[in-house]
Amino acid sequence: MPIEFYEEIGSPPSLAVRLAVRHLKIPVNSHFLDMGDKEQFKPEFLKRIRCQLSMRMDSFCGKGKYNEFFGFLGGFMISLLISRAINRYLVNRYAPDNELYPSDAKKRAIVDLMLDFDLGSLYPAALEWMNPPFFEKKPHDREKEKVVIEKLKLLNELISESRFAAGDHLTIADFSLLASVSTILATEHNLNQYPNIKSWITLLENELPYHKELIMPHIDALKPYLVVRMTATHLNISFNLIDLNMEEGDYLKPEFIKINPAHTIPTIIDNGFTLWESRAINRYLVNQYAPGNHLYPDDPKRQAVIDRLLDFDLGTLYPIAGDWMYTPIWKNVPRDAEKEKVLSEKLKLLDQLVGKGPYAAGEQLTIADFSLVTTLQTINAAGHDLDQYSNLKSWLNRLEQELPYYKEFVESHIKALMPWFEQKVDTDKLLEKSASTH
């Protein structure tokens, strides 16, 4: 019976456990909690736990300090409050004597030393430096960064005499430290000053077949991206990017609801003018900062074609796609084949609409391309094959080649979503296989 695994994209503890699970080939039934919707506090989740435990970045939970993971194995309830404890358990339970956590007392002690260094020294220092800019909208504290640098210098020395973090073999210490260091790397902290760490990361990149699949989405998930940024970037509009902490419910706080009663993102404030809904924002940005631009031209007929596609995306394609893609993840149910058929019909219609190209709304790039490419690539990341829609495929290839910011925004968006969707597909296959044996 698979382990019930509650996790969150972008969480270092989640990533550390995910690495161990993948390496040991342990089947898990993954639950991606919608932290923005406070699913970690809902009765159906809380009834399984003594405290609000979820697989997320270390935080406080009542009087307990760590708020990371709760799992089930068969009928036996496992309450593990630290990802490192989870990884110890996974090896002891499913692969005893494995080199990931060796039985030899001295070797195990070295692994524990590195895990404790990560938990008690490196990771807390990194969070203290990284979190305020994201969660409190404060600038990075230079003094706190100096503390992180000192911890990284020490780690650089600790791994200087061995191939891996705790010796000549890969261990769970590598998984935890890699998750922490990769998170620091996502802040664009320069690791070139730590040659041993850099060599160690390169070694793991080359030796772990699942490195790219698990690590890169984690890094990308920590970097901001919004559809509106494509328009702002294309028009060279400067903006002050504010990342809401959806997990802590920033979008429900009075100060944000005062700005946007609908408490949705994206939201902009332009010299006192507040606006939300991405398509409305994109129209405004062009009209305000580049009136007459081909992204949203003055000509009523051309505007109408763009608006038709934006409305098709907002009112038809995206809701149908969202119901097929996200509902199975949030509710942990198999995907509905009938819903995918409905989605396919809408994509066939869109394939016809963009067939006259070369862009979605005609001969020139428009804001309709920006909204639709996000929806289409999200559907693609969810596993729906877009190769069957020849016009859409040509259009996507054209945008990838022509937009200099495509890789920065669109590909990072895809990479951040892939683990969610891939895990759901894996779980569905496991359930199908289990059903076929009964």
CSV table of C-alpha atoms in Angstrom, one decimal:
chain,number,residue,atom,x,y,z
A,1,MET,CA,0.0,0.0,0.0
A,2,PRO,CA,1.5,3.4,-1.0
A,3,ILE,CA,2.5,5.9,1.6
A,4,GLU,CA,0.2,8.9,1.9
A,5,PHE,CA,2.6,11.7,1.1
A,6,TYR,CA,1.5,15.3,1.8
A,7,GLU,CA,3.9,17.8,0.1
A,8,GLU,CA,4.3,21.2,-1.4
A,9,ILE,CA,6.2,22.4,-4.5
A,10,GLY,CA,9.0,24.7,-3.6
A,11,SER,CA,9.5,23.3,-0.1
A,12,PRO,CA,13.1,22.1,0.7
A,13,PRO,CA,11.9,19.4,3.2
A,14,SER,CA,9.4,18.1,0.6
A,15,LEU,CA,12.2,18.0,-2.0
A,16,ALA,CA,14.6,16.1,0.4
A,17,VAL,CA,12.0,13.4,1.0
A,18,ARG,CA,11.0,13.3,-2.7
A,19,LEU,CA,14.7,12.5,-3.6
A,20,ALA,CA,14.8,9.6,-1.1
A,21,VAL,CA,11.5,8.2,-2.3
A,22,ARG,CA,12.6,8.3,-5.9
A,23,HIS,CA,16.0,6.8,-5.2
A,24,LEU,CA,14.5,3.9,-3.2
A,25,LYS,CA,11.6,3.5,-5.7
A,26,ILE,CA,9.1,3.6,-2.9
A,27,PRO,CA,5.5,4.0,-4.1
A,28,VAL,CA,3.7,7.0,-2.6
A,29,ASN,CA,0.3,8.5,-3.1
A,30,SER,CA,1.1,12.1,-3.3
A,31,HIS,CA,-1.2,14.9,-2.1
A,32,PHE,CA,-0.3,18.5,-3.1
A,33,LEU,CA,-2.0,20.6,-0.6
A,34,ASP,CA,-3.5,23.9,-1.8
A,35,MET,CA,-1.9,26.0,1.0
A,36,GLY,CA,-3.4,29.2,-0.4
A,37,ASP,CA,-6.8,27.6,0.2
A,38,LYS,CA,-5.7,26.6,3.7
A,39,GLU,CA,-6.2,22.9,3.0
A,40,GLN,CA,-3.8,22.1,5.8
A,41,PHE,CA,-6.4,23.4,8.3
A,42,LYS,CA,-9.4,21.7,6.9
A,43,PRO,CA,-11.1,19.0,9.1
A,44,GLU,CA,-10.5,16.2,6.7
A,45,PHE,CA,-6.8,16.8,6.9
A,46,LEU,CA,-6.7,17.8,10.6
A,47,LYS,CA,-8.5,14.6,11.7
A,48,ARG,CA,-5.5,12.6,10.6
A,49,ILE,CA,-3.0,14.5,12.7
A,50,ARG,CA,-2.5,15.8,16.2
A,51,CYS,CA,-1.2,19.1,15.1
A,52,GLN,CA,-1.4,21.0,11.8
A,53,LEU,CA,1.3,19.1,10.1
A,54,SER,CA,2.0,19.4,6.4
A,55,MET,CA,5.0,18.8,4.2
A,56,ARG,CA,6.2,22.4,4.0
A,57,MET,CA,9.0,24.7,5.0
A,58,ASP,CA,9.8,24.5,8.7
A,59,SER,CA,7.5,26.7,10.7
A,60,PHE,CA,5.6,26.7,14.0
A,61,CYS,CA,2.6,24.6,14.8
A,62,GLY,CA,1.0,25.2,18.1
A,63,LYS,CA,3.7,24.6,20.7
A,64,GLY,CA,5.5,22.2,18.4
A,65,LYS,CA,8.3,23.7,16.3
A,66,TYR,CA,8.3,21.9,13.0
A,67,ASN,CA,5.4,21.7,10.6
A,68,GLU,CA,6.4,19.3,7.8
A,69,PHE,CA,4.9,15.9,7.3
A,70,PHE,CA,2.3,13.3,8.3
A,71,GLY,CA,2.1,10.0,6.7
A,72,PHE,CA,0.3,6.7,6.8
A,73,LEU,CA,1.6,3.2,6.0
A,74,GLY,CA,-1.2,0.7,5.9
A,75,GLY,CA,-3.1,1.0,9.1
A,76,PHE,CA,0.0,2.2,11.1
A,77,MET,CA,0.1,5.9,11.6
A,78,ILE,CA,3.6,7.5,11.3
A,79,SER,CA,4.0,10.9,12.8
A,80,LEU,CA,7.3,12.3,11.6
A,81,LEU,CA,8.0,16.0,12.3
A,82,ILE,CA,11.2,16.5,10.3
A,83,SER,CA,12.0,15.5,6.8
A,84,ARG,CA,15.3,14.2,7.9
A,85,ALA,CA,13.6,11.8,10.3
A,86,ILE,CA,11.3,10.7,7.4
A,87,ASN,CA,14.3,9.8,5.3
A,88,ARG,CA,15.9,7.8,8.1
A,89,TYR,CA,12.7,5.9,8.5
A,90,LEU,CA,12.3,5.3,4.8
A,91,VAL,CA,15.7,3.7,4.5
A,92,ASN,CA,15.4,1.7,7.8
A,93,ARG,CA,11.9,0.5,6.8
A,94,TYR,CA,12.3,-0.2,3.0
A,95,ALA,CA,16.1,-0.6,2.5
A,96,PRO,CA,17.8,-1.6,5.7
A,97,ASP,CA,21.7,-1.5,5.5
A,98,ASN,CA,21.5,0.6,2.3
A,99,GLU,CA,24.4,3.0,1.9
A,100,LEU,CA,21.9,5.9,2.0
A,101,TYR,CA,21.9,5.4,5.7
A,102,PRO,CA,24.5,2.7,6.6
A,103,SER,CA,24.2,0.4,9.6
A,104,ASP,CA,27.9,0.9,10.5
A,105,ALA,CA,27.9,3.1,13.6
A,106,LYS,CA,30.7,5.4,12.5
A,107,LYS,CA,29.4,5.9,8.9
A,108,ARG,CA,25.9,6.6,10.3
A,109,ALA,CA,27.3,9.1,12.7
A,110,ILE,CA,28.9,11.1,9.9
A,111,VAL,CA,25.6,11.1,8.0
A,112,ASP,CA,23.8,12.3,11.2
A,113,LEU,CA,26.5,15.0,11.7
A,114,MET,CA,25.8,16.4,8.3
A,115,LEU,CA,22.0,16.1,8.7
A,116,ASP,CA,22.2,18.0,12.1
A,117,PHE,CA,24.5,20.6,10.5
A,118,ASP,CA,21.9,21.2,7.8
A,119,LEU,CA,18.9,21.2,10.3
A,120,GLY,CA,20.5,23.2,13.1
A,121,SER,CA,22.9,25.5,11.3
A,122,LEU,CA,22.8,25.9,7.5
A,123,TYR,CA,19.0,25.7,6.8
A,124,PRO,CA,17.9,28.0,9.7
A,125,ALA,CA,20.5,30.6,8.7
A,126,ALA,CA,19.4,30.4,5.1
A,127,LEU,CA,15.7,30.8,6.0
A,128,GLU,CA,16.5,33.8,8.2
A,129,TRP,CA,18.2,35.5,5.2
A,130,MET,CA,15.8,34.3,2.4
A,131,ASN,CA,12.3,34.6,4.0
A,132,PRO,CA,11.9,38.3,4.9
A,133,PRO,CA,12.2,39.5,1.3
A,134,PHE,CA,9.5,37.0,0.2
A,135,PHE,CA,7.1,37.0,3.1
A,136,GLU,CA,7.6,40.4,4.7
A,137,LYS,CA,8.6,42.4,1.6
A,138,LYS,CA,11.8,43.5,3.3
A,139,PRO,CA,15.2,43.8,1.5
A,140,HIS,CA,17.8,41.2,2.0
A,141,ASP,CA,19.8,41.7,5.2
A,142,ARG,CA,23.5,41.9,4.3
A,143,GLU,CA,24.5,40.8,7.8
A,144,LYS,CA,22.3,37.7,7.7
A,145,GLU,CA,23.8,36.9,4.3
A,146,LYS,CA,27.2,37.0,5.9
A,147,VAL,CA,26.1,34.3,8.3
A,148,VAL,CA,24.9,32.1,5.4
A,149,ILE,CA,28.3,32.6,3.7
A,150,GLU,CA,30.1,31.4,6.8
A,151,LYS,CA,27.9,28.3,7.0
A,152,LEU,CA,28.5,27.6,3.3
A,153,LYS,CA,32.2,28.0,3.8
A,154,LEU,CA,32.1,25.5,6.6
A,155,LEU,CA,30.1,23.1,4.4
A,156,ASN,CA,32.6,23.7,1.7
A,157,GLU,CA,35.4,22.4,4.1
A,158,LEU,CA,33.3,19.5,5.4
A,159,ILE,CA,32.8,18.0,2.0
A,160,SER,CA,36.4,18.7,0.8
A,161,GLU,CA,37.8,15.3,1.4
A,162,SER,CA,35.0,13.1,0.0
A,163,ARG,CA,33.0,12.6,-3.1
A,164,PHE,CA,29.7,13.0,-1.4
A,165,ALA,CA,28.5,14.9,1.6
A,166,ALA,CA,29.2,12.2,4.1
A,167,GLY,CA,31.8,10.0,2.5
A,168,ASP,CA,32.4,8.0,-0.7
A,169,HIS,CA,28.7,7.0,-1.1
A,170,LEU,CA,25.5,8.8,-1.7
A,171,THR,CA,23.5,9.2,1.5
A,172,ILE,CA,20.3,10.9,2.7
A,173,ALA,CA,22.6,13.8,3.9
A,174,ASP,CA,23.2,14.6,0.2
A,175,PHE,CA,19.4,14.8,-0.3
A,176,SER,CA,18.8,17.2,2.6
A,177,LEU,CA,21.8,19.4,1.9
A,178,LEU,CA,21.1,19.5,-1.8
A,179,ALA,CA,17.6,20.7,-1.1
A,180,SER,CA,18.9,23.5,1.1
A,181,VAL,CA,21.7,24.5,-1.2
A,182,SER,CA,19.4,24.5,-4.2
A,183,THR,CA,17.0,26.8,-2.4
A,184,ILE,CA,19.9,29.2,-1.7
A,185,LEU,CA,20.8,28.9,-5.3
A,186,ALA,CA,17.3,30.0,-6.3
A,187,THR,CA,18.0,33.3,-4.7
A,188,GLU,CA,20.9,33.7,-7.1
A,189,HIS,CA,23.5,33.6,-4.3
A,190,ASN,CA,26.8,33.0,-6.1
A,191,LEU,CA,28.1,29.6,-5.3
A,192,ASN,CA,31.3,30.0,-7.4
A,193,GLN,CA,33.1,31.0,-4.2
A,194,TYR,CA,32.6,27.5,-2.8
A,195,PRO,CA,34.5,25.2,-5.2
A,196,ASN,CA,33.9,22.0,-3.3
A,197,ILE,CA,30.2,22.6,-3.1
A,198,LYS,CA,30.1,23.5,-6.8
A,199,SER,CA,31.9,20.2,-7.6
A,200,TRP,CA,29.6,18.3,-5.4
A,201,ILE,CA,26.5,19.7,-7.1
A,202,THR,CA,28.0,18.9,-10.5
A,203,LEU,CA,28.6,15.3,-9.3
A,204,LEU,CA,25.0,15.0,-8.2
A,205,GLU,CA,23.7,16.4,-11.4
A,206,ASN,CA,25.7,13.8,-13.3
A,207,GLU,CA,25.0,10.8,-11.1
A,208,LEU,CA,21.3,11.2,-10.1
A,209,PRO,CA,19.1,10.4,-13.1
A,210,TYR,CA,16.2,12.2,-11.4
A,211,HIS,CA,18.2,15.4,-10.6
A,212,LYS,CA,16.8,17.5,-13.5
A,213,GLU,CA,13.3,16.3,-12.9
A,214,LEU,CA,13.2,17.1,-9.2
A,215,ILE,CA,15.7,19.9,-8.5
A,216,MET,CA,15.0,22.3,-11.4
A,217,PRO,CA,11.3,22.5,-10.8
A,218,HIS,CA,12.0,23.2,-7.1
A,219,ILE,CA,14.3,26.1,-8.1
A,220,ASP,CA,11.9,27.4,-10.7
A,221,ALA,CA,9.0,27.3,-8.3
A,222,LEU,CA,10.8,29.7,-6.0
A,223,LYS,CA,11.3,32.2,-8.8
A,224,PRO,CA,8.4,34.6,-9.6
A,225,TYR,CA,6.5,34.5,-12.9
A,226,LEU,CA,3.3,36.1,-14.1
A,227,VAL,CA,1.6,36.3,-17.4
A,228,VAL,CA,1.3,40.0,-17.0
A,229,ARG,CA,5.1,40.2,-16.9
A,230,MET,CA,5.3,39.2,-20.5
A,231,THR,CA,3.3,42.3,-21.6
A,232,ALA,CA,5.3,44.5,-19.2
A,233,THR,CA,8.6,43.1,-20.4
A,234,HIS,CA,7.6,43.4,-24.1
A,235,LEU,CA,6.7,47.0,-23.6
A,236,ASN,CA,9.7,47.7,-21.3
A,237,ILE,CA,7.4,48.8,-18.5
A,238,SER,CA,9.2,49.0,-15.2
A,239,PHE,CA,7.4,47.5,-12.1
A,240,ASN,CA,8.0,46.7,-8.5
A,241,LEU,CA,7.3,43.0,-8.2
A,242,ILE,CA,5.6,42.0,-4.9
A,243,ASP,CA,5.3,38.2,-4.3
A,244,LEU,CA,2.3,37.4,-2.0
A,245,ASN,CA,2.8,34.4,0.4
A,246,MET,CA,-0.2,32.5,-0.7
A,247,GLU,CA,0.6,29.7,1.8
A,248,GLU,CA,0.2,32.1,4.7
A,249,GLY,CA,-3.0,33.6,3.3
A,250,ASP,CA,-1.5,37.0,2.4
A,251,TYR,CA,-4.2,37.4,-0.2
A,252,LEU,CA,-6.8,37.2,2.5
A,253,LYS,CA,-5.3,39.8,4.8
A,254,PRO,CA,-7.1,43.1,5.3
A,255,GLU,CA,-4.4,45.2,3.8
A,256,PHE,CA,-4.6,43.2,0.5
A,257,ILE,CA,-8.4,42.9,0.5
A,258,LYS,CA,-8.5,46.7,0.9
A,259,ILE,CA,-6.5,46.9,-2.4
A,260,ASN,CA,-8.4,44.1,-4.1
A,261,PRO,CA,-11.8,43.0,-2.7
A,262,ALA,CA,-11.7,40.0,-4.9
A,263,HIS,CA,-8.3,39.0,-3.3
A,264,THR,CA,-7.0,37.6,-6.6
A,265,ILE,CA,-3.7,37.7,-8.4
A,266,PRO,CA,-2.3,39.3,-10.4
A,267,THR,CA,-3.1,42.8,-9.1
A,268,ILE,CA,-1.4,46.0,-10.1
A,269,ILE,CA,-1.4,49.5,-8.6
A,270,ASP,CA,-0.3,52.2,-11.1
A,271,ASN,CA,-0.1,55.6,-9.5
A,272,GLY,CA,-3.1,54.9,-7.3
A,273,PHE,CA,-5.0,53.1,-10.0
A,274,THR,CA,-5.8,49.5,-8.9
A,275,LEU,CA,-6.7,46.7,-11.3
A,276,TRP,CA,-6.9,42.9,-11.3
A,277,GLU,CA,-7.7,40.2,-13.8
A,278,SER,CA,-4.7,39.5,-16.1
A,279,ARG,CA,-6.5,40.1,-19.4
A,280,ALA,CA,-7.8,43.5,-18.2
A,281,ILE,CA,-4.4,44.4,-16.9
A,282,ASN,CA,-2.7,43.6,-20.2
A,283,ARG,CA,-5.3,45.7,-22.1
A,284,TYR,CA,-4.6,48.6,-19.7
A,285,LEU,CA,-0.8,48.3,-19.9
A,286,VAL,CA,-0.9,48.7,-23.7
A,287,ASN,CA,-3.5,51.5,-23.7
A,288,GLN,CA,-1.7,53.4,-21.0
A,289,TYR,CA,1.9,52.9,-21.9
A,290,ALA,CA,1.9,52.1,-25.7
A,291,PRO,CA,-1.4,53.2,-27.2
A,292,GLY,CA,-1.9,51.9,-30.7
A,293,ASN,CA,0.8,49.2,-30.2
A,294,HIS,CA,0.2,46.0,-32.2
A,295,LEU,CA,-0.2,44.1,-28.9
A,296,TYR,CA,-3.7,45.7,-28.6
A,297,PRO,CA,-4.2,48.0,-31.6
A,298,ASP,CA,-6.7,50.9,-31.8
A,299,ASP,CA,-8.6,49.4,-34.8
A,300,PRO,CA,-12.0,48.2,-33.5
A,301,LYS,CA,-12.1,45.1,-35.7
A,302,ARG,CA,-8.6,44.0,-34.7
A,303,GLN,CA,-9.4,44.6,-31.1
A,304,ALA,CA,-12.6,42.6,-31.5
A,305,VAL,CA,-10.6,39.6,-32.8
A,306,ILE,CA,-8.2,39.8,-29.8
A,307,ASP,CA,-11.1,40.2,-27.3
A,308,ARG,CA,-12.8,37.2,-28.8
A,309,LEU,CA,-9.8,35.0,-28.2
A,310,LEU,CA,-9.3,36.4,-24.7
A,311,ASP,CA,-12.9,35.7,-23.9
A,312,PHE,CA,-12.7,32.2,-25.4
A,313,ASP,CA,-9.6,31.6,-23.1
A,314,LEU,CA,-11.2,33.0,-20.0
A,315,GLY,CA,-14.8,31.7,-20.4
A,316,THR,CA,-14.3,28.4,-22.2
A,317,LEU,CA,-10.8,26.9,-22.6
A,318,TYR,CA,-9.3,27.7,-19.2
A,319,PRO,CA,-12.2,26.7,-17.0
A,320,ILE,CA,-12.6,23.4,-18.9
A,321,ALA,CA,-8.8,22.8,-18.7
A,322,GLY,CA,-8.7,23.7,-15.0
A,323,ASP,CA,-11.5,21.3,-14.2
A,324,TRP,CA,-9.6,18.4,-15.9
A,325,MET,CA,-6.1,19.4,-14.6
A,326,TYR,CA,-6.5,20.6,-11.1
A,327,THR,CA,-9.6,18.9,-9.6
A,328,PRO,CA,-8.0,15.4,-9.6
A,329,ILE,CA,-5.0,16.9,-7.7
A,330,TRP,CA,-6.9,18.8,-5.1
A,331,LYS,CA,-9.5,16.0,-4.5
A,332,ASN,CA,-7.1,13.1,-5.1
A,333,VAL,CA,-9.3,11.4,-7.6
A,334,PRO,CA,-8.5,9.9,-11.1
A,335,ARG,CA,-8.6,12.1,-14.1
A,336,ASP,CA,-11.9,12.1,-16.0
A,337,ALA,CA,-11.6,10.9,-19.5
A,338,GLU,CA,-14.9,12.5,-20.6
A,339,LYS,CA,-13.6,15.9,-19.3
A,340,GLU,CA,-10.5,15.5,-21.4
A,341,LYS,CA,-12.6,14.8,-24.5
A,342,VAL,CA,-14.4,18.1,-23.9
A,343,LEU,CA,-11.1,19.8,-23.5
A,344,SER,CA,-9.9,18.2,-26.8
A,345,GLU,CA,-12.9,19.6,-28.6
A,346,LYS,CA,-12.2,23.1,-27.4
A,347,LEU,CA,-8.5,22.7,-28.4
A,348,LYS,CA,-9.6,21.6,-31.9
A,349,LEU,CA,-11.7,24.7,-32.2
A,350,LEU,CA,-8.7,26.9,-31.1
A,351,ASP,CA,-6.6,25.1,-33.6
A,352,GLN,CA,-8.9,26.3,-36.3
A,353,LEU,CA,-9.1,29.8,-34.9
A,354,VAL,CA,-5.3,30.2,-34.9
A,355,GLY,CA,-4.9,28.4,-38.2
A,356,LYS,CA,-5.0,31.6,-40.2
A,357,GLY,CA,-2.0,32.8,-38.2
A,358,PRO,CA,0.9,33.3,-37.9
A,359,TYR,CA,-0.2,34.5,-34.4
A,360,ALA,CA,-3.3,33.8,-32.4
A,361,ALA,CA,-5.2,36.9,-33.6
A,362,GLY,CA,-3.7,37.5,-37.0
A,363,GLU,CA,-0.5,38.7,-38.5
A,364,GLN,CA,1.0,40.3,-35.4
A,365,LEU,CA,1.8,39.4,-31.8
A,366,THR,CA,-1.0,40.5,-29.4
A,367,ILE,CA,-1.9,40.1,-25.7
A,368,ALA,CA,-4.1,37.2,-26.8
A,369,ASP,CA,-0.9,35.2,-27.5
A,370,PHE,CA,0.3,35.9,-24.0
A,371,SER,CA,-2.8,34.6,-22.3
A,372,LEU,CA,-3.3,31.6,-24.6
A,373,VAL,CA,0.3,30.4,-24.5
A,374,THR,CA,0.1,30.2,-20.7
A,375,THR,CA,-3.1,28.2,-20.8
A,376,LEU,CA,-1.8,25.9,-23.6
A,377,GLN,CA,1.6,25.2,-22.0
A,378,THR,CA,-0.1,24.5,-18.7
A,379,ILE,CA,-2.3,21.9,-20.5
A,380,ASN,CA,0.8,20.5,-22.1
A,381,ALA,CA,2.6,20.2,-18.7
A,382,ALA,CA,-0.5,18.4,-17.4
A,383,GLY,CA,0.1,15.7,-20.0
A,384,HIS,CA,-2.3,16.4,-22.8
A,385,ASP,CA,-0.6,15.8,-26.1
A,386,LEU,CA,-0.6,19.0,-28.2
A,387,ASP,CA,1.0,17.4,-31.2
A,388,GLN,CA,-2.4,16.5,-32.6
A,389,TYR,CA,-3.2,20.2,-33.1
A,390,SER,CA,-0.9,21.1,-35.9
A,391,ASN,CA,-1.7,24.8,-36.0
A,392,LEU,CA,-1.3,25.2,-32.2
A,393,LYS,CA,2.0,23.3,-32.4
A,394,SER,CA,3.4,25.6,-35.1
A,395,TRP,CA,2.2,28.7,-33.2
A,396,LEU,CA,3.8,27.6,-30.0
A,397,ASN,CA,7.1,26.9,-31.8
A,398,ARG,CA,7.0,30.3,-33.3
A,399,LEU,CA,6.5,32.0,-29.9
A,400,GLU,CA,9.4,30.0,-28.4
A,401,GLN,CA,11.7,31.1,-31.2
A,402,GLU,CA,10.6,34.7,-31.4
A,403,LEU,CA,10.1,35.9,-27.8
A,404,PRO,CA,13.4,36.6,-26.1
A,405,TYR,CA,11.8,36.3,-22.7
A,406,TYR,CA,9.9,33.0,-23.5
A,407,LYS,CA,12.4,30.8,-21.7
A,408,GLU,CA,12.5,33.0,-18.6
A,409,PHE,CA,8.7,33.1,-18.1
A,410,VAL,CA,7.0,30.2,-20.0
A,411,GLU,CA,9.6,27.4,-19.5
A,412,SER,CA,10.0,28.2,-15.8
A,413,HIS,CA,6.2,28.1,-15.5
A,414,ILE,CA,6.1,24.7,-17.1
A,415,LYS,CA,8.9,23.3,-15.0
A,416,ALA,CA,7.3,24.5,-11.8
A,417,LEU,CA,4.1,22.6,-12.7
A,418,MET,CA,5.5,19.4,-14.0
A,419,PRO,CA,6.0,17.6,-10.7
A,420,TRP,CA,2.4,18.1,-9.7
A,421,PHE,CA,1.1,16.7,-13.0
A,422,GLU,CA,3.6,13.9,-13.4
A,423,GLN,CA,3.0,12.7,-9.8
A,424,LYS,CA,-0.7,12.6,-10.5
A,425,VAL,CA,-0.2,10.6,-13.7
A,426,ASP,CA,2.1,8.1,-11.8
A,427,THR,CA,-0.5,7.8,-9.0
A,428,ASP,CA,-3.3,7.1,-11.6
A,429,LYS,CA,-1.2,4.4,-13.2
A,430,LEU,CA,-0.5,2.8,-9.8
A,431,LEU,CA,-4.2,2.8,-9.0
A,432,GLU,CA,-5.1,1.2,-12.4
A,433,LYS,CA,-2.4,-1.5,-11.9
A,434,SER,CA,-3.7,-2.2,-8.3
A,435,ALA,CA,-7.3,-2.4,-9.6
A,436,SER,CA,-6.3,-4.9,-12.3
A,437,THR,CA,-4.8,-7.3,-9.8
A,438,HIS,CA,-8.0,-7.6,-7.7
